[in-house]
XYZ file of C-alpha atoms in Angstrom:
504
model
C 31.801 99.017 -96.394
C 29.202 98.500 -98.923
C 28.906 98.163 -102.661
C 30.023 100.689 -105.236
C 27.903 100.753 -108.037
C 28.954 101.144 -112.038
C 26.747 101.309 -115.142
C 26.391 99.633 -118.593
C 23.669 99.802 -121.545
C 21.308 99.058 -123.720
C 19.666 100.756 -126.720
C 17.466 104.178 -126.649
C 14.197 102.403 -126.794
C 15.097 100.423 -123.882
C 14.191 103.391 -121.255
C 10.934 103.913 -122.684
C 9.752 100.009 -123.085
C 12.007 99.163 -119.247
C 14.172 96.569 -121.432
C 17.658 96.818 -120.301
C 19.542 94.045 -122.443
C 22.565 95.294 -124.345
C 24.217 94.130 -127.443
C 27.579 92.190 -126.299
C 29.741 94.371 -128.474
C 32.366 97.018 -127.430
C 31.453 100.370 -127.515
C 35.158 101.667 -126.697
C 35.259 104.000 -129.514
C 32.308 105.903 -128.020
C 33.755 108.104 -125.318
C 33.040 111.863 -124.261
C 34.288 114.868 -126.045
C 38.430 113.923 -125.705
C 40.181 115.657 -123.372
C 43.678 115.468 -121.822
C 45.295 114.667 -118.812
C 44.196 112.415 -115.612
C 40.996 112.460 -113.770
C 43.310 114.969 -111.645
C 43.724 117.207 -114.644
C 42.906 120.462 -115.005
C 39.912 118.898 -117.488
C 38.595 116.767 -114.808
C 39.733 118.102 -111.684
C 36.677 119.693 -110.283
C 34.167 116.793 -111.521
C 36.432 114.310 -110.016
C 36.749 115.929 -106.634
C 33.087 116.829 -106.772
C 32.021 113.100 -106.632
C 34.948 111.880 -104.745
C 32.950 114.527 -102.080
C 30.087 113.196 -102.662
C 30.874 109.099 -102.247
C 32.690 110.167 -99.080
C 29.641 111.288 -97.718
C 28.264 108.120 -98.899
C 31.005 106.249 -97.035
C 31.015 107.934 -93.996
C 27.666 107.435 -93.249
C 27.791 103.784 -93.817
C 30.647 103.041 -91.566
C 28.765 105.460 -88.783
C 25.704 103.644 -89.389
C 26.702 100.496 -88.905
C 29.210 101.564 -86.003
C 25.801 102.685 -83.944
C 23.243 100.071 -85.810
C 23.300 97.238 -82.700
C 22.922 100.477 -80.059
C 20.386 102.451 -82.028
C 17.806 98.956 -81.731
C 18.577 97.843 -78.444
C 17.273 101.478 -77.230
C 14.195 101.301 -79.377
C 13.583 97.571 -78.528
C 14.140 96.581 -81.641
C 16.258 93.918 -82.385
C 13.694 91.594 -83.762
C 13.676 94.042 -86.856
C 17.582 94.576 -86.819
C 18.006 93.419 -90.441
C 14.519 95.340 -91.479
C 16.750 98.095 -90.549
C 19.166 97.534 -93.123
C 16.904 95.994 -95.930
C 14.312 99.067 -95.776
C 17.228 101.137 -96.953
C 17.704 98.852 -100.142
C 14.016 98.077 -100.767
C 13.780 101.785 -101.051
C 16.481 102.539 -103.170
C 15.348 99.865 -105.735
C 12.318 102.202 -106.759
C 14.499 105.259 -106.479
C 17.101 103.497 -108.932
C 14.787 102.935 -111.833
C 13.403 106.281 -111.364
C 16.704 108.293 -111.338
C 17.705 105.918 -114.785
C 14.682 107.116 -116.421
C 14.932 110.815 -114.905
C 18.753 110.713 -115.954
C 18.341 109.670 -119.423
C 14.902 112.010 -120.177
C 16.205 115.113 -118.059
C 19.858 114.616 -117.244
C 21.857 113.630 -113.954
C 21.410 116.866 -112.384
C 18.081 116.873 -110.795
C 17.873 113.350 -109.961
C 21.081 113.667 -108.228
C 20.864 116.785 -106.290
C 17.638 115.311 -105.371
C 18.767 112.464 -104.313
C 21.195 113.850 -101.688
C 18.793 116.086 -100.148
C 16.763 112.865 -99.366
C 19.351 111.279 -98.165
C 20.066 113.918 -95.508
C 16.117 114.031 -94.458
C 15.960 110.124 -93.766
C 19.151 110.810 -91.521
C 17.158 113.360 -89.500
C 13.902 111.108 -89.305
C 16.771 108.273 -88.150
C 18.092 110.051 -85.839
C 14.566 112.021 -84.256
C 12.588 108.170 -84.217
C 10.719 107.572 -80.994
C 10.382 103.535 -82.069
C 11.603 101.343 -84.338
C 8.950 101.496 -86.842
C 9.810 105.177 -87.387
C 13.973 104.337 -87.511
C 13.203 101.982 -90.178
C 10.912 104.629 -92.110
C 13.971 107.168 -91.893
C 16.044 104.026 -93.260
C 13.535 103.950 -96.324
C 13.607 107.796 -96.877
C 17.548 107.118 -96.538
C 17.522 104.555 -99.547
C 15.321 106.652 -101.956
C 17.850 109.282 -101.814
C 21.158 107.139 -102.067
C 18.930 105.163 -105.712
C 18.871 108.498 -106.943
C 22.340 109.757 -105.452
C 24.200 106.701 -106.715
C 22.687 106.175 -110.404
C 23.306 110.227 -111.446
C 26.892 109.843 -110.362
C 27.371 106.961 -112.725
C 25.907 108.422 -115.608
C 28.014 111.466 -114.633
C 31.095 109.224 -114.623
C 29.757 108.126 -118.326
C 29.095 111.173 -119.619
C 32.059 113.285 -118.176
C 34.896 110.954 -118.278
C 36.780 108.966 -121.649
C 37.077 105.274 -121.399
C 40.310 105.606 -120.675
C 40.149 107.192 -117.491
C 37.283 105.135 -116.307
C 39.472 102.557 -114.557
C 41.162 105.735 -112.902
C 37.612 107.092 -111.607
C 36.938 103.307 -110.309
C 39.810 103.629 -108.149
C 39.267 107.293 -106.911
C 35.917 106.050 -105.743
C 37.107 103.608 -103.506
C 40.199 105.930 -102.376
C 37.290 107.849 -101.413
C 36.792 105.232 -98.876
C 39.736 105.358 -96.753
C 39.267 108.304 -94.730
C 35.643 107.777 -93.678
C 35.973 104.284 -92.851
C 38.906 104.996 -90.048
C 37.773 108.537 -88.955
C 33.590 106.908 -89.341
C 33.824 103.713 -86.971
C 35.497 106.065 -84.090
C 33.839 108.806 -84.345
C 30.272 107.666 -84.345
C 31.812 104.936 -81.331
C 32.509 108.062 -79.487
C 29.376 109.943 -80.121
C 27.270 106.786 -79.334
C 28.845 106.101 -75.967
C 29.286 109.649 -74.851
C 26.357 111.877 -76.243
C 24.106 108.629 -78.052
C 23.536 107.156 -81.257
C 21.160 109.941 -82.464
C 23.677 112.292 -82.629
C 25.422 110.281 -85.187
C 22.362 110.471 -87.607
C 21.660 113.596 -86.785
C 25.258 114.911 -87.435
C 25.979 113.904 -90.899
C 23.239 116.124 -92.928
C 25.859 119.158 -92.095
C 28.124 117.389 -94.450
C 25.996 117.651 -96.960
C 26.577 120.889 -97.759
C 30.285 120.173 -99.232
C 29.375 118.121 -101.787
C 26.454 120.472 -102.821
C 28.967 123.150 -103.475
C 31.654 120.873 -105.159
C 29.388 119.441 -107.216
C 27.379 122.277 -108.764
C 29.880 124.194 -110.673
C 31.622 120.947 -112.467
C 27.919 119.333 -113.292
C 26.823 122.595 -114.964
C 29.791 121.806 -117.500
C 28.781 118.904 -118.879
C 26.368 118.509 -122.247
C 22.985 119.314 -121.442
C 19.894 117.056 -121.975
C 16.976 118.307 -123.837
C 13.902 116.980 -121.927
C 11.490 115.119 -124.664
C 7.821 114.496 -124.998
C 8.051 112.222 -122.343
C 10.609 114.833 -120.296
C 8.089 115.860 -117.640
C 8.055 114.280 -114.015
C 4.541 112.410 -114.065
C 5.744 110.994 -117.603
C 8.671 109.443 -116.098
C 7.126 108.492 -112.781
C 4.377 106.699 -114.864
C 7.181 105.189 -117.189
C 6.643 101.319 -117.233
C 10.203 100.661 -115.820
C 9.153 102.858 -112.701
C 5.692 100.826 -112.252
C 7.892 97.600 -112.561
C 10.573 99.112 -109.997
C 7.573 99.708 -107.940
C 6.003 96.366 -107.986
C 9.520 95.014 -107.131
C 9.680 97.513 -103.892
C 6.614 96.378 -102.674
C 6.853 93.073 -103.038
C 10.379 92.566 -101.621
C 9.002 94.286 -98.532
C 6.044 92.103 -98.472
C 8.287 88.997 -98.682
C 10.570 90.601 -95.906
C 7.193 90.886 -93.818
C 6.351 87.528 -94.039
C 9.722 86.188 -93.138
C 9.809 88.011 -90.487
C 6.222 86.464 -89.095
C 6.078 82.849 -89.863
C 3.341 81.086 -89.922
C -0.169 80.585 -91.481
C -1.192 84.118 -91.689
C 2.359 84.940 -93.633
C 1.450 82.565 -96.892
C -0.652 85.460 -97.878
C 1.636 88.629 -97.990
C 4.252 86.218 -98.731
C 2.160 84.824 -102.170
C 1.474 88.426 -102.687
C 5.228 89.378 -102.725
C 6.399 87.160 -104.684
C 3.434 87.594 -107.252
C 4.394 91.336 -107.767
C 8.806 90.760 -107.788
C 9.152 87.887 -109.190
C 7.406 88.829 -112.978
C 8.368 92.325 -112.422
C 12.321 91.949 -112.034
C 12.649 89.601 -114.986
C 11.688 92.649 -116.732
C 13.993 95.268 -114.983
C 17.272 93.394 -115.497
C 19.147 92.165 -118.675
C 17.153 89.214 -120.186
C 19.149 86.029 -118.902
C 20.325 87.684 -115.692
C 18.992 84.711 -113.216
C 20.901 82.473 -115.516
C 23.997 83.939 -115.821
C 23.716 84.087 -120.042
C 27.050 85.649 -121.062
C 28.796 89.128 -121.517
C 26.411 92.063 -119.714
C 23.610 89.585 -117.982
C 26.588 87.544 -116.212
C 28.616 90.995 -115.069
C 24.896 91.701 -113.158
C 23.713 88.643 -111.799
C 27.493 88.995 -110.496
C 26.806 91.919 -108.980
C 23.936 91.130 -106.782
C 25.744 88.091 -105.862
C 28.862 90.074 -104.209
C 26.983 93.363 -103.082
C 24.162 90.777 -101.147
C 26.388 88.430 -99.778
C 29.083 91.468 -98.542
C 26.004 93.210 -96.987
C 24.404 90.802 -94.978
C 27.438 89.698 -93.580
C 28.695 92.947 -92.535
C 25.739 93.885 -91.330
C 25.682 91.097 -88.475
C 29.336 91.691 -87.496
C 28.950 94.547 -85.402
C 25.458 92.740 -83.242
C 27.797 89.473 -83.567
C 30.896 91.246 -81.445
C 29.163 93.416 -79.445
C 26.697 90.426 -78.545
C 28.372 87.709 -78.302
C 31.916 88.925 -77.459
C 30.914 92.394 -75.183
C 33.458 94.321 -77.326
C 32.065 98.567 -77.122
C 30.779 100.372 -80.227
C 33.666 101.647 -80.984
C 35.654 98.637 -81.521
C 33.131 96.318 -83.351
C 32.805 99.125 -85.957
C 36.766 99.498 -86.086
C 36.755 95.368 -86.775
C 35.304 96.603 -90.326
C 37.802 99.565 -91.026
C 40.535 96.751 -92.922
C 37.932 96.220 -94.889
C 37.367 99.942 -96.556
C 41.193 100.350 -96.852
C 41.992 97.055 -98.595
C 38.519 97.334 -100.399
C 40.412 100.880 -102.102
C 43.800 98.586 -102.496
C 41.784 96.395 -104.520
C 40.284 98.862 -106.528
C 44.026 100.527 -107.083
C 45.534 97.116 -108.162
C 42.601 96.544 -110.921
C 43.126 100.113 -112.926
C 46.605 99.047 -113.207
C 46.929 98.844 -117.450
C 48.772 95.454 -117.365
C 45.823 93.627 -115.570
C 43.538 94.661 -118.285
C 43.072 91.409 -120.330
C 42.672 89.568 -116.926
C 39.412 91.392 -115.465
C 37.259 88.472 -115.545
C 39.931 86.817 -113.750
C 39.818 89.407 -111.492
C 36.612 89.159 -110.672
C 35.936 85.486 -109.885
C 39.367 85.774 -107.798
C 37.589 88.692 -105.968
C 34.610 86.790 -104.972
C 36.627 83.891 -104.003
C 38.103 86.096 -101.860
C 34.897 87.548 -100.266
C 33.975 84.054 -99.540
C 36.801 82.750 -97.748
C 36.469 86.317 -95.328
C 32.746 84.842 -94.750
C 33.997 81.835 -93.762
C 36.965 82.995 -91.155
C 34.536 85.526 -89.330
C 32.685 83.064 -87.071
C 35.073 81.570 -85.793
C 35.252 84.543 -83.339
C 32.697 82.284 -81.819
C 34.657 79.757 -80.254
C 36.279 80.590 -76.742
C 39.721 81.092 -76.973
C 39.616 82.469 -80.939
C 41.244 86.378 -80.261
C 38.725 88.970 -81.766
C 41.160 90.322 -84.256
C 40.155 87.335 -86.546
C 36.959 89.137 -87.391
C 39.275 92.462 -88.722
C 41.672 90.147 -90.567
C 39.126 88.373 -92.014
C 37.696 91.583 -93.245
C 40.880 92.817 -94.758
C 40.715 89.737 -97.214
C 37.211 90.520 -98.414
C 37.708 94.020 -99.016
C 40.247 93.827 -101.020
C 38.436 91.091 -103.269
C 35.652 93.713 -103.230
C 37.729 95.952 -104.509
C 39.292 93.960 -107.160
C 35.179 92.757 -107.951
C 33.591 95.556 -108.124
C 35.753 98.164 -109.353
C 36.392 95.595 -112.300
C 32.472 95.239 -113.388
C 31.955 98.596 -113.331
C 34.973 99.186 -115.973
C 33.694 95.700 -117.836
C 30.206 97.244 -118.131
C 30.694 100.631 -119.032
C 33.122 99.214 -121.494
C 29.617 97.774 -123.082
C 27.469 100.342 -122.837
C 26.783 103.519 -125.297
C 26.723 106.844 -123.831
C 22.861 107.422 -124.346
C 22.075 104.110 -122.646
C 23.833 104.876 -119.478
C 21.061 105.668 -117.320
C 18.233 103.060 -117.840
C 21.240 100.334 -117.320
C 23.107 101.875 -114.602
C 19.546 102.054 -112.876
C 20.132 97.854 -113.874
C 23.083 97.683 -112.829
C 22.080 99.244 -109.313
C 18.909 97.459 -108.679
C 20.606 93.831 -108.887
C 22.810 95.510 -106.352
C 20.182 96.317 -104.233
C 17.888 93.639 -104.880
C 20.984 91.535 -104.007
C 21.264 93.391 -100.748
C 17.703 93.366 -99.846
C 17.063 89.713 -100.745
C 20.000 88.263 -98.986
C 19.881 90.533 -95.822
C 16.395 89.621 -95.720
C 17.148 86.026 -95.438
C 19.573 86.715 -92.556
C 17.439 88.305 -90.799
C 14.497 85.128 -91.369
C 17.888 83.140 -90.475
C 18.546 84.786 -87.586
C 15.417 84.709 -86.003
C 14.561 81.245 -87.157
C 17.672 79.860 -85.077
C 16.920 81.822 -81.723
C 18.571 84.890 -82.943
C 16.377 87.412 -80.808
C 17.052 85.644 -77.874
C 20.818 85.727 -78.517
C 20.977 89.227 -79.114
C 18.777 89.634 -75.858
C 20.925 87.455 -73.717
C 24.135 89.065 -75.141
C 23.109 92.526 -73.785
C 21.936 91.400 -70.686
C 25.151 89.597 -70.045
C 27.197 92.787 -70.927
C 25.498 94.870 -69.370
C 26.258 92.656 -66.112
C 29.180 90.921 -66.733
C 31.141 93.106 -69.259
C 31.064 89.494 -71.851
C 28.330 88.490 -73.816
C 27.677 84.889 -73.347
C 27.153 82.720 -76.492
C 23.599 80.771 -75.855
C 22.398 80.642 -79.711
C 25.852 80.505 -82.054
C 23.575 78.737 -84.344
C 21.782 82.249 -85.561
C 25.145 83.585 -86.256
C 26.103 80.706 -87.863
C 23.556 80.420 -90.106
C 24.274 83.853 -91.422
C 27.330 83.593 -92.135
C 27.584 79.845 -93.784
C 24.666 81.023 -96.541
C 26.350 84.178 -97.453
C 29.769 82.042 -97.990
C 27.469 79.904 -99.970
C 26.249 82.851 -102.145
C 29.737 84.163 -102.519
C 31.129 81.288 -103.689
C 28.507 81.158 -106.056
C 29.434 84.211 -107.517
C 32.639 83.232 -108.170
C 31.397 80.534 -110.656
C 29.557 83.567 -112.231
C 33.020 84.567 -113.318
C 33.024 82.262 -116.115
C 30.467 83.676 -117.861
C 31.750 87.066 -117.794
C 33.071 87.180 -121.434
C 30.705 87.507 -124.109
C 30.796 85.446 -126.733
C 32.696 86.736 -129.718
C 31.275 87.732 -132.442
């Protein structure tokens, strides 16, 4: 279960100069060439089930992924780099974000996103082939540059192609696309793990590809062509300042995420370096008052990176945390996240409803309340006698206030964004979402280590392996996870507040 992204705006100029700050107005009268009928209709039908394709794909792979995650770096002898795993995918996909918002707006959605998928299916196979963990966590990088690109284009499809109106509608289809993959994902890639290995289930999924690739074509051919400009051509955009400042940011998450990873002296200097290239470069990236949650658009994406971190870097522990710590198989520490993906679609179902309209903001702060108090229930799977099940519960609660959080920005920004804008801010919009992942991840993983969390994971295979239980040396790693990301999504939840932009 991971984030769903959405996009809002700013103003033409904004692509070109990387400024992503949008007026706090409400651009509602500025939809797509009218059209009747649901996102079902005969209108909409074959753009709709072209990206429903595609974000299954999306989904799928995600629930696999994780399903096989704890396996996959115990056979490479990599558990030291678990969350580096995780956080090379978003690091990536930062870069790749601004890139397919300047592509998207310049060029249009198709090339970036076509692009983008055909990525995502080579860092699968270089996943899947890897020989150490060095080379699993390059094919997690190659992975994230494809789903920036993947993920923007469909957004500024979903701007371009679909009437406010229906936008809510679209939300919710997203997140219906959900369901299947995440109880057909966790099984199936338990099964292949156990019974052929967990590089079948990487190598697998770029068959699936080809689905979506057909859907899609057709339906994206239909929609209003973009004239490419002066500054159309490739090296224009790759050399467009919002690309060099999405670069800086790349590099100097991962340089941060290297140091954390190595403390000590020799780590002050990548670590200075880091945060030397991020820190200047993200201000400029994101809505100007994001990192102090100013009002209307800046609020709705500081929120976003809040939820989509926080979610992230939980759920990315779970699976280590049962099959660790409480010897559970593959197969059933990936099904302990499958409540999650269905309630996360219930959530998404219950926000498009019309009535709830004038409560979104509501909406969202309750989401992210909700996403906290799931944080807080999952470790208690630590203590003896606490049944397992209280890890899938728990998850059932946060997905459906992910559901209710997300789907609800992504209406609230779109419902402030022009048409023309929606590339250079959904690329906004995304990167918070990944920087959130990639920041917060990253400090679980310097958690984790810092309080023994290698040895844990070391001693909990050893002790399933012999005893069929793994024993719980080190609950304090765990722990530590799971209390900051409560923190942070509690946090978020004050965010709500701001939400509304001021009138006027």
């Amino acid at each position: 279960m991971t984030a769903d992204p959405s996009s809002p705006a700013d103003a033409a100029a904004a692509t070109a100069t990387g400024s992503t700050a949008a007026p706090a107005t409400d651009h509602r009268n500025q939809e797509p060439t009218p059209c009747g009928g649901g996102v079902l209709g005969r209108d909409h039908r074959a753009l709709t089930l072209g990206i429903v394709s595609v974000v299954s794909l999306i989904a799928f792979e995600a629930s696999a992924v994780n399903t096989a995650m704890p396996v996959a770096a115990r056979a490479l002898d990599g558990i030291g780099l678990y969350a580096f795993a995780f956080s090379a995918f978003f690091t990536a996909s930062l870069f790749a974000m601004a890139l397919a918002g300047v592509w998207s707006d310049r060029r249009g959605p198709l090339a970036p996103l076509f692009s983008g998928i055909a990525a995502f299916g080579v860092g699968l196979l270089v996943a899947g082939g890897a020989q150490s963990m060095g080379m699993f966590v390059a094919g997690r990088g190659v992975q994230g540059l494809g789903g920036g690109l993947a993920v923007v284009s469909l957004y500024v499809v979903v701007g371009r192609g679909y009437p406010e109106r229906l936008r809510p509608s679209v939300m919710a289809s997203f997140s219906a696309a959900w369901v299947v993959p995440v109880i057909v994902g966790p099984l199936v890639a338990g099964t292949i793990t156990e019974q052929v290995g967990w590089r079948w289930v990487f190598l697998s999924i770029p068959v699936l590809i080809l689905l979506p690739l057909a859907v899609m074509l057709p339906a994206l051919r239909k929609l209003p062509r973009t004239v490419p400009g002066p500054d159309g051509g490739f090296g224009r955009i790759l050399g467009s300042r919002r690309c060099l400042l999405a670069l800086a940011v790349a590099v100097g998450a991962s340089l941060l995420q290297y140091a954390g990873q190595h403390i000590g002296w020799f780590a002050l200097l990548p670590a200075a370096a880091g945060l030397a290239l991020l820190a200047p470069a993200i201000v400029r990236l994101l809505p100007p008052g994001t990192f102090r949650a100013g009002r209307g658009l800046p609020a709705v994406v500081l929120m976003r990176g809040l939820a989509a971190g926080a979610l992230v870097a939980a759920e990315s522990f779970i699976p280590l945390l049962l099959v660790t710590q409480r010897g559970l198989s593959a197969t059933l520490a990936g099904l302990s996240l499958t409540g999650g993906g269905l309630t996360w679609a219930l959530g998404s179902y219950a926000q498009s409803r019309p009535g709830l309209e004038r409560h979104r903001e509501r909406l969202m702060g309750l989401g992210m309340a909700l996403l906290a108090t799931a944080i807080v229930l999952v470790p208690l799977v630590l203590i003896d006698g606490v049944p397992v099940w209280i890890v899938a519960a728990a998850w059932t609660i946060g997905g459906f206030g992910m559901g209710l959080n997300i789907s609800s920005g992504g209406v609230l920004l779109l419902k402030l964004s022009r048409p023309e804008e929606a590339g250079s801010n959904s690329s906004s919009l995304q990167m918070s979402d990944a920087l959130g992942n990639v920041t917060f991840v990253g400090v679980s993983g310097v958690l984790f280590v810092a309080f023994g969390g290698g040895s844990t994971a070391a001693a909990g295979a050893a002790s399933t392996a012999s005893a069929g239980a793994g024993a719980v040396s080190h609950p304090a790693a765990f722990l530590a996870v799971f209390a900051a990301m409560a923190v942070v999504a509690a946090s978020g939840a004050a965010v709500a507040t701001r939400l509304r932009p001021k009138a006027g």
